[in-house]
Amino acid sequence: MSGFDIAAALVKVLLVFGVTMLTIMLMTLAERRVSAFMQYRLGPNRVGFGGLLQPLADGLKFLLKEDIIPTQANRPIYLLAPVIVMVPALMTMAVIPFGAPLQIGEHLVPLQVADLNIGVLYILALTSVGVYGLVLAGWGSGSKYPLLGGLRASAQLISYELAMGLSIIGVVMLTGGLTFGEIIAYQQETGWNIWKQPLAALIFLIAIFAETNRLPFDLTEAEQELVGGYHTEYSSLKFAMFYLSEYANMITASAFMVSLFFGGWDVPFVDELAMGGWGVALSVLAFVVKVGFFLFLYIWVRWTFPRFRYDQLMRLGWKVLLPLALVNVVLTGFWLVWRAGA
Amino acid sequence: MTATDSKSSNFGVVETEEMVLNMGPQHPSTHGVLRLKIRTDGEIVTHIEPHLGYLHRCFEKHCENLSYEQVIPFTDRCDYLASMANNHIYALGVEQMMGLEVPDRVEYIRIIMVELQRIASHLMGVGTFGLDVGGITPFTYCFRDRERVLDLFEYTCGARLLYNYIWIGGLSHDLPENFVQYANEFLDYFEPKIDEYNRILTYNKIFIERTGDVGVLPADVAISYGCTGPVLRGSGVSWDLRKNEPYSIYDRFEFDTVLGTGEMGTLGDCWDRYFVRIQEMRESIKIVRQALAQLPEGDVFEALPKKVRPPEGSIYFRGESPRGELGYFIVSDGKNVPYRVKMRSPAFCNLSVINEIGAGWMISDIVTILGSLDIVLGEIDR
């Protein structure tokens, strides 16, 4: 590995991490401003231009809050849980390609921190680890409402991971590979996967809402029932870590969705690779716009729908999404065999 | 307190224990300072015990030391979401004891205010019910429109929540200039908004899933617990004091009693109770429109008595507040201070039914059921 490669990797790591953190901050603001817009309110607009500095003020507030550890809490687990939620949430962005490869001198730099050969599995694995954080937070708090939230988190995880994994299998079968590079290259050649796998895309979209604990599936928090669910007993920066990882998960899930079904950084009918620097810029812009749309969708849905009940969510996961995902896999299989024969 | 139970599985016998969960007095969805002591088996609720008294202010004892007129601001603070209705029914009770006749204009203005108050109160009930099932935006929509009603009240008597507007024998203020026009403008604005609530909440699939068939209250149970108002009518019992025992001048208006239909599940479920409130807002609009059109001229202060001193005796006067049958039992010993005032609060009786219809449902449903009863703790604790 040459010095250039190491330098490029470092820059990319810092860039992805920095941009992700910045987006999280913007998302916390966007959530409040967009929801206010939908609800005939103004939202926070006093700190900075149009409230742009509000996330900084919030962060400062979290820093200054008293950090409470309940006496009944299981200290090691209680302290570890926010870390288990936060770290995987920030790690998943590493495998998402955010633009067309950039030509610098004789080096071709892929705009992606690491093109793992199991990229898709890597994200699935890490997001599952994050749920352990919720379960442990619920258990470690030593309080009843968080415990119920933790129980719900574990039930929700099992109900949705299966349907989510199976919906991806259709895409993987078409592509024949698990790396995001291959998946996007395939979509560039033959069109976006949303046209070929609409059912899988729908199941995946519903599943990522459940995966990221957003309304209508935010049962683990369920402010109106469980007060705050798993994070009821958390305060100060530990609470901020849960709060921020929720948005980090949303960003990852949106990027995942875009990469799997909406061509990643691909702009239809344009050959980005042939356009040089402008092509790269265009592809990054396309990626940002697509991810931005799904982030907006997250907010939009949250402030529109009521919440499902625990058993209704399980029923939807097991009795509707899972069979549909299986049907999708079988249909994709038949189609592949038919195409190979023809 | 906790019942232990053993369940056998493939791994042998597992001891299970019921958990006691304390919901409130500080909880986002107990509509004030209600405390529910809930016994749960996992998420399934086996028993609910409401604990009251966190907002007890000795309303009834206070009344024994205040003159009849001075009681009115205290009635405001009982059901603070429907203060006009409280004022109204108390004032009517005392007037009947004294045999006092009030001018027609006063009667009409009172009806306009009380029905506008019903709209405001139901908006609050509907909005917080949406909040209880997780929909946050409908709540702000309802508040946006409730604000318009409060603006009308503020324009009339200067207060937005606790009015002290309806006095014994009259009103504190006559209607201000152009009130009729503003009120009609509000009604024209508000009527289409009800369809908006229906679009965002009433016919939402998730909302129906959460409320249809949930917390079914059969008519006989509702009657035996003394439930009244939208809770009773949601179970299909046609009982509305405005219709069945017309007081004031309610017999002069055309309006319908709205009943639950079981459209989205079973008769008497949470959805029915919710939808009765939505439709009652339409009926209130009708009443206000008629009252505004018929509003006579006159002096609203002419019947105000110099001193309020009902003759010895007692009266139980009841009327239809937004929450149900609100009654005042007033005993007079001929002085200017009531000997005893007892308030029959509808929300108290409606709340008492929660264990009957809530046991066996999940924790999420308890919040839904509580929201569908639309309680106000100020009135329950008094």
XYZ file of C-alpha atoms in Angstrom:
724
model
C 0.000 0.000 0.000
C 1.517 3.253 -1.062
C 1.667 6.428 0.973
C -0.944 7.911 -1.327
C -3.406 5.119 -0.571
C -2.995 5.571 3.151
C -3.410 9.332 2.882
C -6.492 8.890 0.689
C -8.005 6.399 3.119
C -7.391 8.744 6.041
C -8.957 11.675 4.238
C -11.965 9.565 3.331
C -12.416 8.302 6.892
C -12.298 11.842 8.254
C -14.571 13.107 5.501
C -17.219 10.413 5.958
C -17.120 10.688 9.727
C -17.237 14.474 9.639
C -20.027 14.658 7.095
C -22.037 12.027 8.952
C -21.731 13.910 12.227
C -22.639 17.163 10.503
C -25.657 15.528 8.875
C -26.764 14.159 12.228
C -26.637 17.648 13.651
C -28.541 19.044 10.702
C -31.068 16.238 10.982
C -31.866 17.045 14.602
C -32.591 20.575 13.461
C -34.423 19.477 10.319
C -36.644 17.179 12.325
C -37.784 20.038 14.483
C -38.099 22.590 11.726
C -39.868 20.286 9.268
C -42.242 18.982 11.922
C -42.958 22.563 12.940
C -43.665 23.377 9.312
C -46.133 20.481 9.173
C -47.815 21.534 12.399
C -48.344 25.246 11.931
C -45.498 26.105 14.265
C -42.167 27.831 13.756
C -39.738 25.502 15.462
C -36.359 26.652 16.777
C -35.310 29.623 14.653
C -33.500 31.885 17.106
C -29.976 30.465 17.436
C -27.973 31.375 14.364
C -29.420 32.006 10.920
C -32.788 30.244 10.772
C -31.829 28.225 13.844
C -28.768 26.657 12.191
C -26.763 26.779 15.403
C -29.501 25.161 17.453
C -27.800 21.713 17.401
C -24.687 23.272 18.940
C -26.762 24.882 21.670
C -28.458 21.548 22.285
C -25.112 19.787 22.474
C -23.872 22.330 24.969
C -27.007 21.873 27.017
C -26.511 18.096 27.090
C -22.915 18.615 28.258
C -24.020 20.778 31.150
C -26.833 18.514 32.336
C -26.367 16.445 35.451
C -25.375 12.882 34.675
C -27.565 10.600 36.755
C -26.959 6.903 37.298
C -29.933 5.308 39.068
C -29.018 3.394 42.225
C -30.858 0.347 40.947
C -28.922 0.355 37.689
C -26.433 -2.323 36.759
C -23.514 0.062 36.344
C -21.287 -1.684 33.759
C -24.220 -2.517 31.502
C -25.797 0.875 32.036
C -22.602 2.651 31.010
C -21.824 0.324 28.118
C -25.251 0.440 26.446
C -25.011 3.921 24.856
C -21.591 3.022 23.445
C -22.928 -0.183 21.915
C -25.661 1.832 20.246
C -23.475 4.722 19.084
C -20.371 3.013 17.709
C -21.990 0.622 15.201
C -24.277 3.415 14.077
C -21.249 5.458 13.047
C -19.284 2.511 11.636
C -21.841 1.438 9.058
C -21.295 4.414 6.759
C -17.825 3.029 5.959
C -18.987 0.670 3.228
C -21.427 2.986 1.476
C -20.051 4.402 -1.788
C -20.991 8.054 -1.964
C -19.747 8.967 -5.436
C -18.159 7.781 -8.655
C -14.445 6.878 -8.422
C -12.204 9.932 -8.533
C -9.140 10.045 -10.792
C -6.194 11.768 -9.082
C -3.036 11.582 -11.216
C -2.632 7.901 -12.028
C -4.596 6.802 -8.946
C -8.256 5.861 -9.199
C -9.736 6.565 -5.759
C -13.109 4.922 -5.038
C -15.289 7.288 -3.006
C -15.956 4.764 -0.285
C -13.972 4.122 2.875
C -13.785 0.353 2.445
C -15.238 -1.816 -0.308
C -15.627 -4.919 1.829
C -16.411 -8.084 -0.079
C -19.324 -8.656 2.311
C -20.501 -5.044 2.378
C -24.218 -5.809 2.654
C -23.745 -8.356 5.418
C -21.478 -5.932 7.261
C -24.265 -3.374 7.537
C -26.846 -5.967 8.547
C -24.504 -7.309 11.213
C -23.639 -3.917 12.670
C -27.206 -2.646 12.801
C -28.132 -5.810 14.703
C -25.380 -5.114 17.206
C -26.924 -1.709 17.795
C -30.158 -3.300 18.961
C -28.236 -5.105 21.698
C -27.480 -1.662 23.052
C -31.195 -0.931 23.375
C -31.913 -4.251 25.052
C -29.011 -3.799 27.469
C -30.022 -0.212 28.206
C -33.495 -1.454 29.060
C -32.164 -4.190 31.254
C -29.316 -2.276 32.866
C -31.397 0.715 33.932
C -33.026 -1.315 36.670
C -36.378 0.340 36.084
C -39.681 -0.968 34.803
C -40.421 1.271 31.853
C -36.959 0.799 30.285
C -37.289 -2.922 30.865
C -40.498 -3.005 28.849
C -38.788 -0.928 26.163
C -35.880 -3.382 26.072
C -38.246 -6.325 25.777
C -40.016 -4.651 22.896
C -36.675 -3.913 21.205
C -35.681 -7.566 21.213
C -39.051 -8.702 19.892
C -38.981 -6.047 17.212
C -35.467 -6.998 16.147
C -36.388 -10.609 15.494
C -39.572 -9.694 13.676
C -37.893 -7.337 11.251
C -34.346 -8.535 10.649
C -35.630 -11.630 8.861
C -37.881 -9.805 6.429
C -35.192 -7.191 5.876
C -32.483 -9.786 5.168
C -34.746 -11.724 2.819
C -35.727 -8.602 0.909
C -32.040 -7.920 0.243
C -31.491 -11.465 -1.003
C -33.489 -10.684 -4.136
C -31.077 -7.866 -4.961
C -28.063 -10.004 -4.165
C -29.364 -12.787 -6.405
C -29.678 -10.377 -9.311
C -26.267 -8.852 -8.747
C -24.427 -12.002 -7.844
C -22.272 -10.174 -5.320
C -22.381 -8.670 -1.839
C -20.200 -5.608 -2.389
C -21.761 -2.247 -2.931
C -19.408 -1.639 -5.856
C -20.919 -4.573 -7.737
C -24.490 -3.697 -6.774
C -24.142 -0.156 -8.061
C -22.254 -1.186 -11.187
C -25.050 -3.669 -11.915
C -27.679 -0.962 -11.525
C -25.711 1.374 -13.806
C -25.751 -1.232 -16.531
C -29.316 -2.459 -16.290
C -31.299 0.234 -14.493
C -32.178 0.750 -10.870
C -33.252 -2.187 -8.771
C -36.463 -0.450 -7.741
C -37.882 -1.347 -11.174
C -36.807 -4.952 -10.901
C -37.472 -5.530 -7.207
C -40.364 -3.222 -6.250
C -41.756 -5.626 -3.665
C -38.364 -6.077 -2.047
C -37.905 -2.302 -1.986
C -41.249 -1.841 -0.228
C -40.499 -4.520 2.359
C -37.052 -3.091 2.896
C -38.441 0.416 3.327
C -40.901 -0.742 5.998
C -38.231 -2.838 7.672
C -35.747 0.010 7.975
C -38.395 2.118 9.681
C -38.710 -0.645 12.255
C -34.958 -1.144 12.343
C -34.297 2.481 13.175
C -37.120 2.652 15.760
C -38.972 5.437 14.057
C -42.663 6.065 14.106
C -44.908 4.211 13.297
C -42.632 1.561 14.802
C -41.003 3.438 17.671
C -42.379 1.016 20.222
C -39.153 0.837 22.153
C -39.380 4.522 22.979
C -43.171 4.998 22.879
C -43.144 8.281 24.723
C -46.887 8.132 25.430
C -46.803 4.635 26.884
C -43.335 3.901 28.193
C -42.366 7.513 28.875
C -39.148 7.115 26.882
C -38.707 3.365 26.814
C -35.137 2.163 26.996
C -33.673 5.637 27.515
C -36.032 6.783 30.269
C -33.301 6.670 32.910
C -30.560 8.198 30.788
C -29.577 11.809 31.017
C -26.895 14.198 29.822
C -24.426 12.971 27.189
C -25.477 9.351 27.546
C -28.938 10.334 26.427
C -27.386 12.426 23.660
C -25.611 9.326 22.395
C -28.913 7.477 22.033
C -30.441 10.509 20.432
C -27.629 10.987 17.928
C -27.347 7.317 17.065
C -31.018 7.320 16.107
C -30.207 9.882 13.436
C -26.975 8.123 12.468
C -29.014 4.965 11.931
C -31.483 6.871 9.816
C -28.699 8.206 7.615
C -27.182 4.756 7.199
C -30.526 3.185 6.472
C -31.329 5.849 3.872
C -27.920 5.395 2.239
C -28.429 1.622 2.317
C -31.825 1.973 0.694
C -30.430 4.300 -1.980
C -27.503 2.021 -2.731
C -29.580 -1.145 -2.970
C -32.602 0.090 -4.885
C -31.973 3.548 -6.254
C -28.640 3.149 -7.979
C -26.484 4.674 -5.224
C -24.667 7.646 -6.746
C -25.843 6.764 -10.232
C -27.598 9.386 -12.333
C -29.701 7.705 -15.021
C -28.705 8.246 -18.671
C -25.440 9.922 -17.683
C -22.029 8.305 -17.851
C -20.371 9.800 -14.770
C -17.141 7.868 -15.271
C -16.510 9.532 -18.644
C -17.088 13.066 -17.381
C -14.061 13.278 -15.091
C -14.233 15.642 -12.113
C -17.662 17.000 -13.001
C -19.029 13.484 -13.204
C -17.774 12.767 -9.708
C -19.312 15.967 -8.380
C -22.591 15.131 -10.100
C -22.612 11.628 -8.642
C -21.956 12.903 -5.114
C -24.744 15.424 -5.552
C -27.100 12.701 -6.802
C -26.267 10.572 -3.775
C -26.862 13.450 -1.381
C -30.191 14.311 -2.990
C -31.413 10.725 -2.885
C -30.379 10.204 0.725
C -31.874 13.573 1.588
C -35.191 12.486 0.131
C -35.327 9.402 2.311
C -34.332 11.376 5.379
C -37.207 13.729 4.623
C -39.470 10.716 4.195
C -38.468 9.566 7.663
C -39.505 12.885 9.159
C -42.630 13.104 7.040
C -43.858 9.667 8.104
C -43.029 10.243 11.746
C -45.176 13.334 11.975
C -48.090 11.839 10.048
C -48.859 8.398 11.416
C -49.932 7.032 14.779
C -47.990 4.196 16.346
C -48.548 0.464 15.946
C -49.079 -1.746 18.924
C -46.442 -4.296 19.869
C -48.436 -7.365 18.773
C -49.611 -5.658 15.580
C -46.013 -4.958 14.651
C -45.056 -8.578 15.278
C -48.019 -9.711 13.204
C -47.024 -7.419 10.356
C -43.436 -8.661 10.502
C -44.120 -12.372 10.714
C -47.387 -12.817 8.875
C -47.132 -10.240 6.117
C -43.598 -9.086 5.410
C -41.791 -12.376 5.925
C -44.013 -14.444 3.573
C -43.931 -11.646 1.003
C -40.144 -11.518 1.193
C -39.970 -15.284 0.713
C -42.301 -15.071 -2.271
C -40.059 -12.368 -3.683
C -36.974 -14.579 -3.340
C -38.727 -17.470 -5.071
C -40.011 -15.248 -7.886
C -36.556 -13.778 -8.398
C -35.153 -17.299 -8.544
C -37.661 -18.349 -11.188
C -36.930 -15.232 -13.198
C -33.179 -15.848 -13.079
C -33.612 -19.458 -14.214
C -35.958 -18.382 -16.998
C -33.550 -15.709 -18.156
C -30.613 -18.133 -18.084
C -32.660 -20.588 -20.148
C -33.748 -17.947 -22.632
C -49.770 -7.955 46.058
C -48.100 -9.757 43.174
C -49.535 -13.057 42.162
C -47.043 -15.752 41.335
C -47.833 -18.241 38.683
C -45.961 -21.178 37.243
C -45.884 -22.066 33.620
C -44.451 -25.303 32.289
C -42.384 -25.289 29.148
C -39.921 -27.617 27.441
C -37.273 -26.417 29.850
C -39.247 -27.305 32.944
C -41.436 -25.199 35.164
C -40.894 -21.453 34.996
C -42.012 -19.248 37.844
C -43.630 -16.059 36.585
C -44.579 -13.072 38.623
C -46.912 -10.205 37.916
C -45.301 -6.812 37.776
C -46.825 -3.775 39.423
C -46.348 -0.758 37.210
C -46.991 2.688 38.511
C -48.369 4.875 35.749
C -48.416 8.463 36.928
C -48.925 10.846 38.635
C -46.046 11.974 36.432
C -46.619 10.282 33.135
C -47.062 11.819 29.679
C -50.422 10.192 28.996
C -52.434 10.227 32.178
C -54.010 13.577 31.270
C -52.909 15.391 34.359
C -52.030 13.930 37.690
C -53.875 10.653 37.598
C -52.025 7.693 39.039
C -52.877 4.272 37.702
C -51.584 1.279 39.584
C -51.368 -1.424 36.979
C -50.660 -5.102 37.456
C -49.162 -6.581 34.324
C -48.266 -9.992 33.057
C -45.555 -9.025 30.585
C -47.308 -6.410 28.479
C -50.798 -7.673 29.262
C -52.569 -5.687 31.942
C -54.492 -7.776 34.454
C -55.788 -5.120 36.814
C -55.980 -1.324 36.882
C -56.561 0.707 39.997
C -56.903 4.476 39.608
C -55.588 6.513 42.539
C -57.099 9.964 42.780
C -56.627 13.055 44.822
C -53.414 14.589 43.499
C -55.362 17.635 42.376
C -57.795 17.848 45.286
C -58.488 21.492 46.176
C -61.463 21.169 48.550
C -63.805 22.753 46.016
C -66.944 21.632 47.812
C -65.751 22.762 51.248
C -64.648 26.100 49.836
C -68.170 26.642 48.528
C -69.583 26.567 52.050
C -67.610 29.695 52.861
C -68.288 31.676 49.718
C -71.350 33.539 48.610
C -73.279 32.046 45.711
C -71.716 34.427 43.192
C -68.216 33.739 44.446
C -68.600 30.013 43.789
C -68.689 30.593 40.027
C -64.945 31.206 39.573
C -64.376 27.985 41.513
C -66.600 26.010 39.164
C -64.360 27.292 36.365
C -61.450 25.458 37.895
C -63.195 22.093 38.140
C -63.439 21.108 34.512
C -60.956 23.635 33.259
C -61.447 22.543 29.645
C -65.144 23.313 29.743
C -65.453 26.185 32.184
C -68.448 27.707 30.427
C -70.478 24.532 30.904
C -69.620 24.512 34.608
C -70.617 28.149 35.021
C -73.782 27.541 33.089
C -75.105 24.553 34.973
C -74.270 25.986 38.388
C -75.907 29.300 37.513
C -79.005 27.533 36.178
C -79.259 25.545 39.406
C -79.143 28.621 41.635
C -81.537 30.510 39.352
C -84.035 27.681 39.549
C -83.810 27.719 43.361
C -84.491 31.442 43.359
C -87.162 31.201 40.675
C -85.266 33.737 38.608
C -86.173 34.375 34.972
C -83.387 35.595 32.692
C -83.872 37.563 29.457
C -83.915 35.648 26.193
C -80.743 37.295 24.972
C -78.882 35.945 27.987
C -80.149 32.427 27.330
C -79.035 32.596 23.712
C -75.602 33.967 24.500
C -75.147 31.256 27.112
C -76.011 28.538 24.603
C -73.599 30.022 22.055
C -70.794 30.084 24.607
C -71.461 26.624 25.982
C -71.612 25.049 22.552
C -68.444 26.834 21.438
C -66.906 25.517 24.621
C -68.053 22.029 23.703
C -66.233 22.366 20.389
C -63.081 23.530 22.163
C -63.282 20.761 24.713
C -63.889 18.043 22.137
C -60.989 19.399 20.086
C -58.788 18.908 23.095
C -60.217 15.428 23.654
C -59.751 14.408 20.038
C -56.256 15.909 19.810
C -54.915 14.310 22.952
C -56.493 11.032 21.958
C -54.504 11.185 18.728
C -51.445 11.939 20.816
C -52.112 8.899 22.980
C -51.988 6.551 20.023
C -48.792 8.205 18.813
C -50.023 10.695 16.216
C -48.563 14.044 17.166
C -49.610 16.262 14.283
C -53.430 15.957 14.714
C -52.936 17.374 18.194
C -51.426 20.591 16.860
C -54.170 20.845 14.236
C -56.773 20.628 16.984
C -54.962 23.215 19.048
C -54.766 25.560 16.103
C -58.564 25.551 15.866
C -59.195 25.505 19.601
C -57.166 28.692 19.681
C -59.754 30.366 17.468
C -62.515 29.495 19.936
C -60.433 30.790 22.816
C -59.868 33.987 20.855
C -63.634 34.442 20.634
C -63.941 33.935 24.394
C -61.108 36.323 25.050
C -62.800 38.880 22.840
C -66.011 38.456 24.804
C -64.889 38.332 28.420
C -61.125 38.815 28.454
C -60.257 35.340 29.691
C -59.093 32.373 27.663
C -59.460 29.483 30.072
C -61.286 30.399 33.296
C -64.042 32.774 32.276
C -66.353 33.512 35.211
C -68.630 34.646 32.391
C -72.035 33.159 33.112
C -73.346 34.757 36.270
C -76.420 34.037 38.338
C -79.181 35.889 36.518
C -77.047 37.131 33.674
C -73.600 37.477 32.201
C -70.462 39.377 33.130
C -70.376 41.125 29.742
C -72.694 41.580 26.815
C -71.453 40.343 23.439
C -68.839 42.700 21.998
C -69.185 44.471 18.690
C -69.252 42.221 15.597
C -69.163 39.066 17.689
C -71.864 37.437 15.580
C -69.848 38.080 12.444
C -66.625 36.724 13.946
C -68.376 33.658 15.326
C -69.931 32.916 11.939
C -66.542 33.348 10.292
C -65.088 30.847 12.730
C -67.840 28.311 12.050
C -67.383 28.664 8.292
C -63.669 28.153 8.763
C -64.014 25.300 11.193
C -66.600 23.081 9.540
C -64.336 21.897 6.679
C -61.511 21.350 9.178
C -63.407 18.420 10.665
C -62.894 16.606 7.370
C -59.203 17.346 7.722
C -59.121 15.549 11.091
C -60.959 12.656 9.516
C -58.365 12.430 6.786
C -55.331 12.579 9.017
C -56.635 10.582 11.961
C -60.122 9.069 11.920
C -59.776 6.936 8.826
C -56.074 6.240 9.126
C -55.514 2.512 8.935
C -53.116 2.397 11.856
C -55.461 4.505 13.951
C -58.340 2.131 13.246
C -56.110 -0.833 14.101
C -55.266 0.766 17.393
C -58.753 1.897 18.411
C -61.321 -0.331 16.681
C -62.416 -3.294 18.852
C -60.213 -1.966 21.671
C -61.680 -1.325 25.111
C -65.237 -2.269 24.230
C -67.721 -0.823 26.708
C -71.087 -2.622 26.501
C -74.142 -0.461 27.067
C -75.266 -2.217 30.259
C -71.820 -1.853 31.857
C -71.732 1.808 30.877
C -75.125 2.389 32.500
C -74.280 0.435 35.648
C -71.128 2.502 36.173
C -72.994 5.741 35.591
C -71.064 6.679 32.468
C -72.502 9.619 30.608
C -71.727 11.861 27.693
C -69.776 10.659 24.660
C -68.621 7.591 26.613
C -72.207 6.405 27.056
C -73.353 7.488 23.602
C -70.347 5.713 22.086
C -71.901 2.521 23.426
C -75.071 3.243 21.516
C -77.267 4.549 24.356
C -79.264 7.554 23.274
C -78.968 9.733 26.364
C -78.246 13.407 26.019
C -79.675 15.742 28.656
C -79.939 18.503 26.074
C -82.401 16.268 24.203
C -83.917 14.000 26.860
C -84.421 16.605 29.587
C -84.127 19.903 27.742
C -82.939 22.632 30.082
C -82.304 26.300 29.332
C -83.571 26.761 25.756
C -82.168 23.627 24.134
C -85.667 22.634 23.008
C -85.627 25.505 20.520
C -82.783 24.100 18.425
C -82.545 21.413 15.797
C -79.749 18.953 16.455
C -79.203 15.222 16.600
C -77.940 12.948 19.304
C -74.828 11.244 17.945
C -74.444 7.575 18.738
C -71.657 5.051 18.297
C -72.232 2.647 15.445
C -69.517 0.053 15.721
C -68.444 1.076 12.226
C -64.791 0.097 12.708
C -65.220 -2.822 15.058
C -67.539 -3.489 17.951
C -70.139 -1.071 19.274
C -68.653 0.844 22.175
C -64.967 0.611 21.277
C -62.482 3.450 21.538
C -63.017 4.434 17.921
C -66.759 4.905 18.544
C -66.191 7.106 21.577
C -63.699 9.139 19.589
C -65.974 9.487 16.576
C -68.944 10.547 18.694
C -66.858 13.548 19.766
C -65.943 14.389 16.183
C -69.592 14.322 15.129
C -70.792 16.208 18.190
C -68.647 19.085 17.042
C -70.780 19.221 13.893
C -73.956 19.210 15.994
C -72.579 22.028 18.138
C -71.841 23.997 15.000
C -75.487 23.578 14.010
C -76.703 24.808 17.391
C -74.389 27.826 17.402
C -75.453 28.764 13.874
C -79.124 28.663 14.856
C -78.530 30.579 18.053
C -76.522 33.253 16.244
C -79.284 33.624 13.673
C -82.049 33.917 16.279
C -80.097 36.055 18.757
C -82.573 38.624 20.169
C -81.746 42.140 21.320
C -82.027 43.096 24.957
C -80.264 44.069 28.141
C -78.247 41.203 29.576
C -77.825 42.848 32.973
C -81.459 43.551 33.792
C -82.088 40.283 35.675
C -78.884 40.323 37.725
C -80.149 40.044 41.328
C -79.045 42.590 43.934
C -78.415 39.812 46.377
C -78.428 36.088 45.851
C -80.259 34.459 48.723
C -82.128 31.317 47.625
C -84.921 30.189 49.923
C -84.313 27.254 52.255
C -84.267 23.968 50.435
C -82.156 21.947 48.064
C -81.866 21.262 44.375
C -80.045 18.836 42.132
C -79.601 20.462 38.769
C -77.948 18.583 35.956
C -76.919 19.387 32.419
C -74.835 18.051 29.594
C -71.223 19.160 29.863
C -68.831 18.049 27.078
C -67.874 15.104 29.289
C -71.375 14.023 30.267
C -73.894 14.628 33.007
C -72.620 17.432 35.204
C -74.780 18.028 38.235
C -74.772 20.381 41.185
C -76.550 19.464 44.383
C -77.028 22.707 46.271
C -78.474 22.997 49.777
C -79.535 26.417 50.994
C -80.357 27.434 54.537
C -81.583 30.844 53.430
C -78.281 32.649 53.899
C -76.183 34.202 51.148
C -73.713 31.304 51.486
C -74.625 27.786 50.329
C -74.968 25.309 53.158
C -73.578 22.533 51.002
C -72.575 22.135 47.359
C -71.948 18.725 45.894
C -70.772 18.315 42.358
C -71.505 15.223 40.320
C -68.607 15.048 37.924
C -69.035 13.049 34.731
C -65.323 12.291 34.283
C -65.193 10.662 37.720
C -67.847 8.118 36.776
C -66.390 7.649 33.318
C -62.959 6.936 34.780
C -64.342 4.358 37.212
C -65.068 2.033 34.332
C -61.412 1.737 33.317
C -60.681 -1.532 35.083
C -63.797 -3.104 33.611
C -62.827 -2.333 30.021
C -59.033 -2.093 30.352
C -58.121 -5.383 32.009
C -56.807 -7.907 29.519
C -55.447 -5.312 27.118
C -51.848 -4.254 26.648
C -50.149 -1.276 28.232
C -50.438 0.656 24.971
C -54.178 0.035 24.961
C -54.591 1.337 28.500
C -53.276 4.666 27.266
C -55.695 4.521 24.338
C -58.661 3.615 26.537
C -57.843 6.320 29.044
C -57.632 8.820 26.190
C -60.999 7.693 24.827
C -62.643 8.398 28.196
C -61.411 12.008 27.925
C -61.009 12.726 31.610
C -60.125 16.014 33.256
C -58.461 15.581 36.613
C -59.518 19.001 37.844
C -63.061 17.748 37.794
C -62.382 14.267 39.161
C -60.424 15.451 42.193
C -62.292 18.764 42.631
